[in-house]
Each structure stands twice: as C-alpha cells, then as structure tokens.
Amino acid sequence: MDLKMANFSHSFILAFDTASAVETKAVSVFVEEIQKRTGITIPIVHEFPGQASAVIIIGSEETAGKAVADIAPLKKKISRLNAAGTEGYRIAICKKPIPTAAVIGSDARGVLYGVGKLLRKMQWSDNFVGFPQDFSESTTPEFSLRGHQLGYRPKTNAYDAWTPEIYDQYIRDLALFGSNSIELTPPRTDDNPTSPLMKYDSLEMMIRVSEIIHSYGMDVWVWYPDMADEYVNPETIAFEIAERDEVFSKVPYIDHLFIPGGDPGELDPEPLFAWAETVDGILKKYHPNAKTWL
C-alpha cells in the first residue's frame, strides 16, 4: 500500500442541511461510486462526529466554509490555494488531527466537479478507501460551455439501445469529468425515426433524460432543426408549431434551444430569423427563462 495514502475506509462524510439539491446530489454520487468499487458505504452526517477516524467535508463555500474554518490545519491548507472561480473548486487533504479531506465548490456545480476529482485521486480495493494525504488543488474551468450531444436516435450504433439507467450513468460520468451541458434531439429529427434497438418512445426518453440532466445541475440543450421543405404553407407551419408545442410542454427542463441554419435546414436568413422568433415564443410559454440560439 502506498504509504502516502491516508486511510478513509472508516470515515464519515460531513454534509450540510442548508446544501442545495445539486450539492446533495454530489454527496450521493460520491457515496454511490465508492460503494460500487469497494463495498464500503460511507455514512453521511450533518454535524462533526465526536468519534471518527477520518472525515470528508463536502459542500460549497457558502455551506461548508465554517466547518473548514474550525479545523486549523485544513483552513491553513485551503487558504494557501487560489480562490476558485465560477464552477470551480478547492480540494485539500490533511492528516492531522485525523485524516480530513475537504471538497469546497465555489458554487453547487463546483461541488460536483470537485467530487469527481477526488474520486479520480482515490486509491481503492475491496474494503479500502484511500486518498493522498498531502493533496491540494484549486481549479476553475477555462470554458463556460462544456457539453455533448446525446441524441436518442439510430445514428451512433449506441444510444438507441440505451435505457434511462445507462443514460444516467453516462451523464454522471460526463459531469464528474466537468461537463455542464447535454444536448438532446427531439423525435423526427433523424433520417430514421426509430430503430429495432430502441426500447422507448423517443419523446418519452427525451423527457426522462432531461430529468436526469437537470438532477446533476447541468444545462439541458435541445437541438431542433427545421425539417420541413418550406415554411410558407399554412398546413406545414401549423404542423411544425403543434409538434414543438407538444415537445416543449412535455419536456420538463429546457435551458437552451439551438436551431441550426443547415444540416439539416435550408431556410435563408430572413425566413430563418422570422421562424426562430415564432419557435422562441412557443418555447417561452413553457420555459420562460430558456434561451434560443442560431
């Protein structure tokens, strides 16, 4: 065993009653991913345990700051690190008075990304959890948008065979490595509307996956191309409007809508902007804070 690893096999996680839903999710993810690999389920407490061999503090600057300040060696180590910016985090591990690790996010997303980094620093085996006893780091993402498109469609020879549970683990992994956005594709936006591998209706899966993305505090994007041949015929326009109304009303979380000008879509700029304004109006009925991008 690496002598520089501190033993956290019998530790507690200090979380906080005032934590946001995303911070609470980050703690759950941490516990679950360790349990999968080691068989150890680390208990979560909301007050510093009186009798503990090791403690892991997880929270944002707002929720966990006081707990860190009460542990002099940890406070000293944290204070030497640069302040983390938006969606960033600071991690510090000290060995005295007991092995103590702190994941302090500048905000809720930063907590999740910090948890991801601490998991990657973990040394583990059956019934053992260790972290490097002298590790410390302050990190802030360089780019504000870090995402992937995960379209439930027969395009990748992969996603169309997935279940919501597989999507959940995949999105969790992306989040733990720093992604903050996932882009979905609505029904009827692929060359083929379905495949023999698809176990779910396209819209049903879109609804489920939007809930998963939101639970990790990530932005839900929707890629929505203009699939019709033209947007002059009243019947065509009525169909396209009704379809978007159904999608936008049923998908519970949409933060951004992206309308490509081409591939697919062949509208010239003037009708494209006019149509995008119509679509944005439908979107705002159900998601008033969502943004539309071209």
GROMACS .gro file of C-alpha atoms in nm:
model
  294
    1MET     CA    1   0.000   0.000   0.000
    2ASP     CA    2   0.129   0.348  -0.084
    3LEU     CA    3   0.248   0.492   0.249
    4LYS     CA    4   0.149   0.842   0.136
    5MET     CA    5  -0.218   0.745   0.115
    6ALA     CA    6  -0.438   0.833   0.411
    7ASN     CA    7  -0.692   0.566   0.509
    8PHE     CA    8  -1.052   0.684   0.477
    9SER     CA    9  -1.211   0.337   0.490
   10HIS     CA   10  -1.391   0.417   0.817
   11SER     CA   11  -1.460   0.783   0.752
   12PHE     CA   12  -1.772   0.997   0.776
   13ILE     CA   13  -1.897   1.249   0.521
   14LEU     CA   14  -1.987   1.584   0.672
   15ALA     CA   15  -2.263   1.735   0.458
   16PHE     CA   16  -2.497   2.022   0.539
   17ASP     CA   17  -2.870   2.074   0.591
   18THR     CA   18  -2.850   2.402   0.401
   19ALA     CA   19  -2.699   2.237   0.091
   20SER     CA   20  -2.869   2.282  -0.245
   21ALA     CA   21  -3.018   1.990  -0.437
   22VAL     CA   22  -2.711   1.970  -0.661
   23GLU     CA   23  -2.473   1.967  -0.362
   24THR     CA   24  -2.680   1.690  -0.205
   25LYS     CA   25  -2.666   1.502  -0.536
   26ALA     CA   26  -2.288   1.536  -0.540
   27VAL     CA   27  -2.264   1.377  -0.196
   28SER     CA   28  -2.491   1.090  -0.305
   29VAL     CA   29  -2.283   1.034  -0.617
   30PHE     CA   30  -1.965   1.023  -0.408
   31VAL     CA   31  -2.111   0.765  -0.171
   32GLU     CA   32  -2.256   0.551  -0.453
   33GLU     CA   33  -1.941   0.544  -0.667
   34ILE     CA   34  -1.725   0.443  -0.370
   35GLN     CA   35  -1.972   0.174  -0.265
   36LYS     CA   36  -1.973   0.024  -0.617
   37ARG     CA   37  -1.596  -0.019  -0.615
   38THR     CA   38  -1.510  -0.102  -0.256
   39GLY     CA   39  -1.824  -0.234  -0.088
   40ILE     CA   40  -1.795   0.046   0.168
   41THR     CA   41  -2.092   0.275   0.231
   42ILE     CA   42  -1.960   0.591   0.395
   43PRO     CA   43  -2.211   0.735   0.646
   44ILE     CA   44  -2.335   1.092   0.594
   45VAL     CA   45  -2.362   1.317   0.899
   46HIS     CA   46  -2.466   1.680   0.940
   47GLU     CA   47  -2.258   1.759   1.248
   48PHE     CA   48  -1.889   1.694   1.305
   49PRO     CA   49  -1.872   1.341   1.454
   50GLY     CA   50  -1.724   1.322   1.801
   51GLN     CA   51  -1.559   0.983   1.746
   52ALA     CA   52  -1.423   0.949   1.394
   53SER     CA   53  -1.105   0.810   1.241
   54ALA     CA   54  -1.141   1.023   0.925
   55VAL     CA   55  -1.377   1.288   0.788
   56ILE     CA   56  -1.462   1.411   0.437
   57ILE     CA   57  -1.624   1.755   0.416
   58ILE     CA   58  -1.827   1.818   0.101
   59GLY     CA   59  -2.006   2.144   0.025
   60SER     CA   60  -1.990   2.488  -0.130
   61GLU     CA   61  -1.807   2.789   0.007
   62GLU     CA   62  -2.140   2.906   0.146
   63THR     CA   63  -2.240   2.583   0.317
   64ALA     CA   64  -1.906   2.428   0.418
   65GLY     CA   65  -1.691   2.733   0.487
   66LYS     CA   66  -1.742   2.738   0.863
   67ALA     CA   67  -1.668   2.367   0.904
   68VAL     CA   68  -1.335   2.410   0.728
   69ALA     CA   69  -1.254   2.719   0.934
   70ASP     CA   70  -1.292   2.515   1.255
   71ILE     CA   71  -1.008   2.277   1.155
   72ALA     CA   72  -0.685   2.477   1.174
   73PRO     CA   73  -0.457   2.258   0.955
   74LEU     CA   74  -0.728   2.228   0.687
   75LYS     CA   75  -0.805   2.601   0.698
   76LYS     CA   76  -0.435   2.679   0.657
   77LYS     CA   77  -0.403   2.446   0.359
   78ILE     CA   78  -0.718   2.577   0.191
   79SER     CA   79  -0.616   2.940   0.247
   80ARG     CA   80  -0.293   2.884   0.053
   81LEU     CA   81  -0.490   2.790  -0.259
   82ASN     CA   82  -0.612   3.039  -0.515
   83ALA     CA   83  -0.980   3.119  -0.488
   84ALA     CA   84  -1.186   2.913  -0.732
   85GLY     CA   85  -1.398   3.091  -0.993
   86THR     CA   86  -1.738   3.002  -1.133
   87GLU     CA   87  -1.798   2.624  -1.130
   88GLY     CA   88  -1.455   2.573  -0.975
   89TYR     CA   89  -1.349   2.403  -0.655
   90ARG     CA   90  -1.076   2.372  -0.398
   91ILE     CA   91  -0.967   2.038  -0.252
   92ALA     CA   92  -0.736   1.992   0.045
   93ILE     CA   93  -0.640   1.682   0.245
   94CYS     CA   94  -0.453   1.689   0.575
   95LYS     CA   95  -0.352   1.405   0.808
   96LYS     CA   96  -0.380   1.580   1.147
   97PRO     CA   97  -0.553   1.579   1.388
   98ILE     CA   98  -0.722   1.297   1.190
   99PRO     CA   99  -0.721   1.236   0.814
  100THR     CA  100  -0.955   1.504   0.681
  101ALA     CA  101  -1.046   1.588   0.323
  102ALA     CA  102  -1.245   1.888   0.205
  103VAL     CA  103  -1.414   1.941  -0.130
  104ILE     CA  104  -1.524   2.305  -0.140
  105GLY     CA  105  -1.702   2.424  -0.453
  106SER     CA  106  -1.730   2.789  -0.542
  107ASP     CA  107  -2.092   2.701  -0.623
  108ALA     CA  108  -2.310   2.390  -0.643
  109ARG     CA  109  -2.168   2.272  -0.975
  110GLY     CA  110  -1.819   2.318  -0.842
  111VAL     CA  111  -1.900   2.075  -0.561
  112LEU     CA  112  -1.990   1.805  -0.814
  113TYR     CA  113  -1.675   1.864  -1.020
  114GLY     CA  114  -1.465   1.858  -0.702
  115VAL     CA  115  -1.621   1.527  -0.604
  116GLY     CA  116  -1.527   1.395  -0.948
  117LYS     CA  117  -1.164   1.496  -0.899
  118LEU     CA  118  -1.145   1.345  -0.551
  119LEU     CA  119  -1.286   1.016  -0.686
  120ARG     CA  120  -1.015   1.015  -0.950
  121LYS     CA  121  -0.747   1.062  -0.684
  122MET     CA  122  -0.882   0.771  -0.482
  123GLN     CA  123  -0.683   0.453  -0.429
  124TRP     CA  124  -0.923   0.169  -0.367
  125SER     CA  125  -0.968  -0.204  -0.331
  126ASP     CA  126  -1.220  -0.426  -0.157
  127ASN     CA  127  -1.298  -0.261   0.177
  128PHE     CA  128  -1.033   0.007   0.136
  129VAL     CA  129  -1.061   0.377   0.051
  130GLY     CA  130  -0.750   0.594   0.046
  131PHE     CA  131  -0.667   0.946  -0.064
  132PRO     CA  132  -0.324   1.111  -0.099
  133GLN     CA  133  -0.260   1.271   0.238
  134ASP     CA  134  -0.084   1.581   0.105
  135PHE     CA  135  -0.301   1.656  -0.197
  136SER     CA  136  -0.442   2.004  -0.259
  137GLU     CA  137  -0.575   2.177  -0.569
  138SER     CA  138  -0.771   2.479  -0.687
  139THR     CA  139  -0.931   2.455  -1.031
  140THR     CA  140  -1.164   2.675  -1.237
  141PRO     CA  141  -1.297   2.567  -1.578
  142GLU     CA  142  -1.144   2.754  -1.871
  143PHE     CA  143  -1.461   2.743  -2.081
  144SER     CA  144  -1.813   2.830  -1.969
  145LEU     CA  145  -1.983   2.579  -2.203
  146ARG     CA  146  -1.866   2.217  -2.184
  147GLY     CA  147  -2.114   1.976  -2.332
  148HIS     CA  148  -2.206   1.683  -2.551
  149GLN     CA  149  -2.499   1.590  -2.773
  150LEU     CA  150  -2.663   1.263  -2.668
  151GLY     CA  151  -2.934   1.202  -2.923
  152TYR     CA  152  -3.169   0.907  -2.879
  153ARG     CA  153  -3.165   0.810  -3.244
  154PRO     CA  154  -3.017   0.538  -3.469
  155LYS     CA  155  -2.711   0.743  -3.560
  156THR     CA  156  -2.434   0.623  -3.329
  157ASN     CA  157  -2.495   0.248  -3.302
  158ALA     CA  158  -2.505   0.300  -2.927
  159TYR     CA  159  -2.753   0.548  -2.777
  160ASP     CA  160  -3.057   0.390  -2.939
  161ALA     CA  161  -3.002   0.069  -2.739
  162TRP     CA  162  -2.973   0.252  -2.407
  163THR     CA  163  -3.211   0.264  -2.113
  164PRO     CA  164  -3.260   0.567  -1.886
  165GLU     CA  165  -3.034   0.396  -1.632
  166ILE     CA  166  -2.748   0.374  -1.884
  167TYR     CA  167  -2.801   0.738  -1.979
  168ASP     CA  168  -2.788   0.829  -1.609
  169GLN     CA  169  -2.450   0.664  -1.553
  170TYR     CA  170  -2.306   0.806  -1.875
  171ILE     CA  171  -2.424   1.158  -1.793
  172ARG     CA  172  -2.294   1.117  -1.438
  173ASP     CA  173  -1.951   1.025  -1.574
  174LEU     CA  174  -1.952   1.326  -1.806
  175ALA     CA  175  -2.047   1.551  -1.514
  176LEU     CA  176  -1.775   1.411  -1.290
  177PHE     CA  177  -1.520   1.500  -1.557
  178GLY     CA  178  -1.652   1.856  -1.585
  179SER     CA  179  -1.932   1.866  -1.843
  180ASN     CA  180  -2.205   2.117  -1.765
  181SER     CA  181  -2.440   2.072  -2.063
  182ILE     CA  182  -2.609   1.794  -2.257
  183GLU     CA  183  -2.791   1.848  -2.587
  184LEU     CA  184  -3.095   1.633  -2.672
  185THR     CA  185  -3.263   1.566  -3.006
  186PRO     CA  186  -3.645   1.562  -3.041
  187PRO     CA  187  -3.842   1.299  -3.233
  188ARG     CA  188  -3.847   1.322  -3.614
  189THR     CA  189  -3.511   1.495  -3.638
  190ASP     CA  190  -3.316   1.199  -3.776
  191ASP     CA  191  -3.313   1.020  -4.109
  192ASN     CA  192  -3.493   0.729  -3.942
  193PRO     CA  193  -3.749   0.791  -3.667
  194THR     CA  194  -3.675   0.465  -3.485
  195SER     CA  195  -3.459   0.153  -3.484
  196PRO     CA  196  -3.505  -0.210  -3.377
  197LEU     CA  197  -3.287  -0.139  -3.072
  198MET     CA  198  -3.500   0.143  -2.929
  199LYS     CA  199  -3.691   0.022  -2.623
  200TYR     CA  200  -3.867   0.352  -2.555
  201ASP     CA  201  -4.069   0.612  -2.740
  202SER     CA  202  -3.842   0.899  -2.849
  203LEU     CA  203  -4.033   1.169  -2.664
  204GLU     CA  204  -4.063   0.956  -2.351
  205MET     CA  205  -3.686   0.908  -2.346
  206MET     CA  206  -3.629   1.279  -2.406
  207ILE     CA  207  -3.846   1.358  -2.104
  208ARG     CA  208  -3.663   1.108  -1.884
  209VAL     CA  209  -3.316   1.220  -1.988
  210SER     CA  210  -3.398   1.589  -1.936
  211GLU     CA  211  -3.485   1.500  -1.577
  212ILE     CA  212  -3.154   1.316  -1.536
  213ILE     CA  213  -2.951   1.605  -1.676
  214HIS     CA  214  -3.129   1.855  -1.452
  215SER     CA  215  -3.068   1.640  -1.143
  216TYR     CA  216  -2.693   1.685  -1.190
  217GLY     CA  217  -2.731   2.063  -1.216
  218MET     CA  218  -2.636   2.061  -1.584
  219ASP     CA  219  -2.798   2.266  -1.860
  220VAL     CA  220  -3.047   2.092  -2.088
  221TRP     CA  221  -3.000   2.190  -2.451
  222VAL     CA  222  -3.230   2.088  -2.738
  223TRP     CA  223  -3.106   2.067  -3.097
  224TYR     CA  224  -3.413   2.137  -3.310
  225PRO     CA  225  -3.353   2.167  -3.686
  226ASP     CA  226  -3.615   2.285  -3.933
  227MET     CA  227  -3.710   1.958  -4.102
  228ALA     CA  228  -3.982   2.081  -4.340
  229ASP     CA  229  -3.908   2.160  -4.706
  230GLU     CA  230  -4.058   2.507  -4.674
  231TYR     CA  231  -4.227   2.725  -4.412
  232VAL     CA  232  -4.480   2.912  -4.624
  233ASN     CA  233  -4.764   2.662  -4.649
  234PRO     CA  234  -5.011   2.723  -4.360
  235GLU     CA  235  -5.060   2.349  -4.308
  236THR     CA  236  -4.685   2.295  -4.280
  237ILE     CA  237  -4.650   2.581  -4.032
  238ALA     CA  238  -4.945   2.455  -3.824
  239PHE     CA  239  -4.792   2.105  -3.807
  240GLU     CA  240  -4.447   2.235  -3.710
  241ILE     CA  241  -4.592   2.464  -3.442
  242ALA     CA  242  -4.808   2.186  -3.295
  243GLU     CA  243  -4.512   1.950  -3.281
  244ARG     CA  244  -4.291   2.198  -3.098
  245ASP     CA  245  -4.573   2.287  -2.862
  246GLU     CA  246  -4.604   1.921  -2.765
  247VAL     CA  247  -4.229   1.875  -2.715
  248PHE     CA  248  -4.176   2.197  -2.521
  249SER     CA  249  -4.480   2.138  -2.299
  250LYS     CA  250  -4.390   1.778  -2.213
  251VAL     CA  251  -4.013   1.803  -2.163
  252PRO     CA  252  -3.984   1.933  -1.805
  253TYR     CA  253  -3.643   2.102  -1.831
  254ILE     CA  254  -3.509   2.304  -2.124
  255ASP     CA  255  -3.245   2.574  -2.069
  256HIS     CA  256  -3.134   2.635  -2.427
  257LEU     CA  257  -3.271   2.572  -2.774
  258PHE     CA  258  -3.034   2.550  -3.071
  259ILE     CA  259  -3.173   2.590  -3.424
  260PRO     CA  260  -2.913   2.506  -3.690
  261GLY     CA  261  -2.919   2.711  -4.008
  262GLY     CA  262  -2.832   2.399  -4.206
  263ASP     CA  263  -2.752   2.027  -4.188
  264PRO     CA  264  -3.046   1.993  -4.188
  265GLY     CA  265  -3.249   2.303  -4.270
  266GLU     CA  266  -3.244   2.517  -4.581
  267LEU     CA  267  -3.407   2.845  -4.479
  268ASP     CA  268  -3.245   3.166  -4.596
  269PRO     CA  269  -3.158   3.412  -4.319
  270GLU     CA  270  -3.472   3.629  -4.335
  271PRO     CA  271  -3.729   3.346  -4.306
  272LEU     CA  272  -3.499   3.162  -4.063
  273PHE     CA  273  -3.497   3.454  -3.819
  274ALA     CA  274  -3.872   3.500  -3.852
  275TRP     CA  275  -3.937   3.130  -3.787
  276ALA     CA  276  -3.691   3.123  -3.497
  277GLU     CA  277  -3.885   3.408  -3.334
  278THR     CA  278  -4.203   3.202  -3.363
  279VAL     CA  279  -4.035   2.896  -3.214
  280ASP     CA  280  -3.886   3.103  -2.932
  281GLY     CA  281  -4.234   3.227  -2.846
  282ILE     CA  282  -4.359   2.867  -2.814
  283LEU     CA  283  -4.058   2.776  -2.601
  284LYS     CA  284  -4.110   3.071  -2.366
  285LYS     CA  285  -4.468   2.960  -2.292
  286TYR     CA  286  -4.332   2.662  -2.103
  287HIS     CA  287  -3.971   2.759  -2.026
  288PRO     CA  288  -3.969   3.137  -1.978
  289ASN     CA  289  -3.600   3.156  -1.888
  290ALA     CA  290  -3.476   2.943  -2.178
  291LYS     CA  291  -3.257   3.096  -2.449
  292THR     CA  292  -3.275   3.036  -2.823
  293TRP     CA  293  -2.956   3.018  -3.028
  294LEU     CA  294  -2.898   3.010  -3.403
   0.00000   0.00000   0.00000
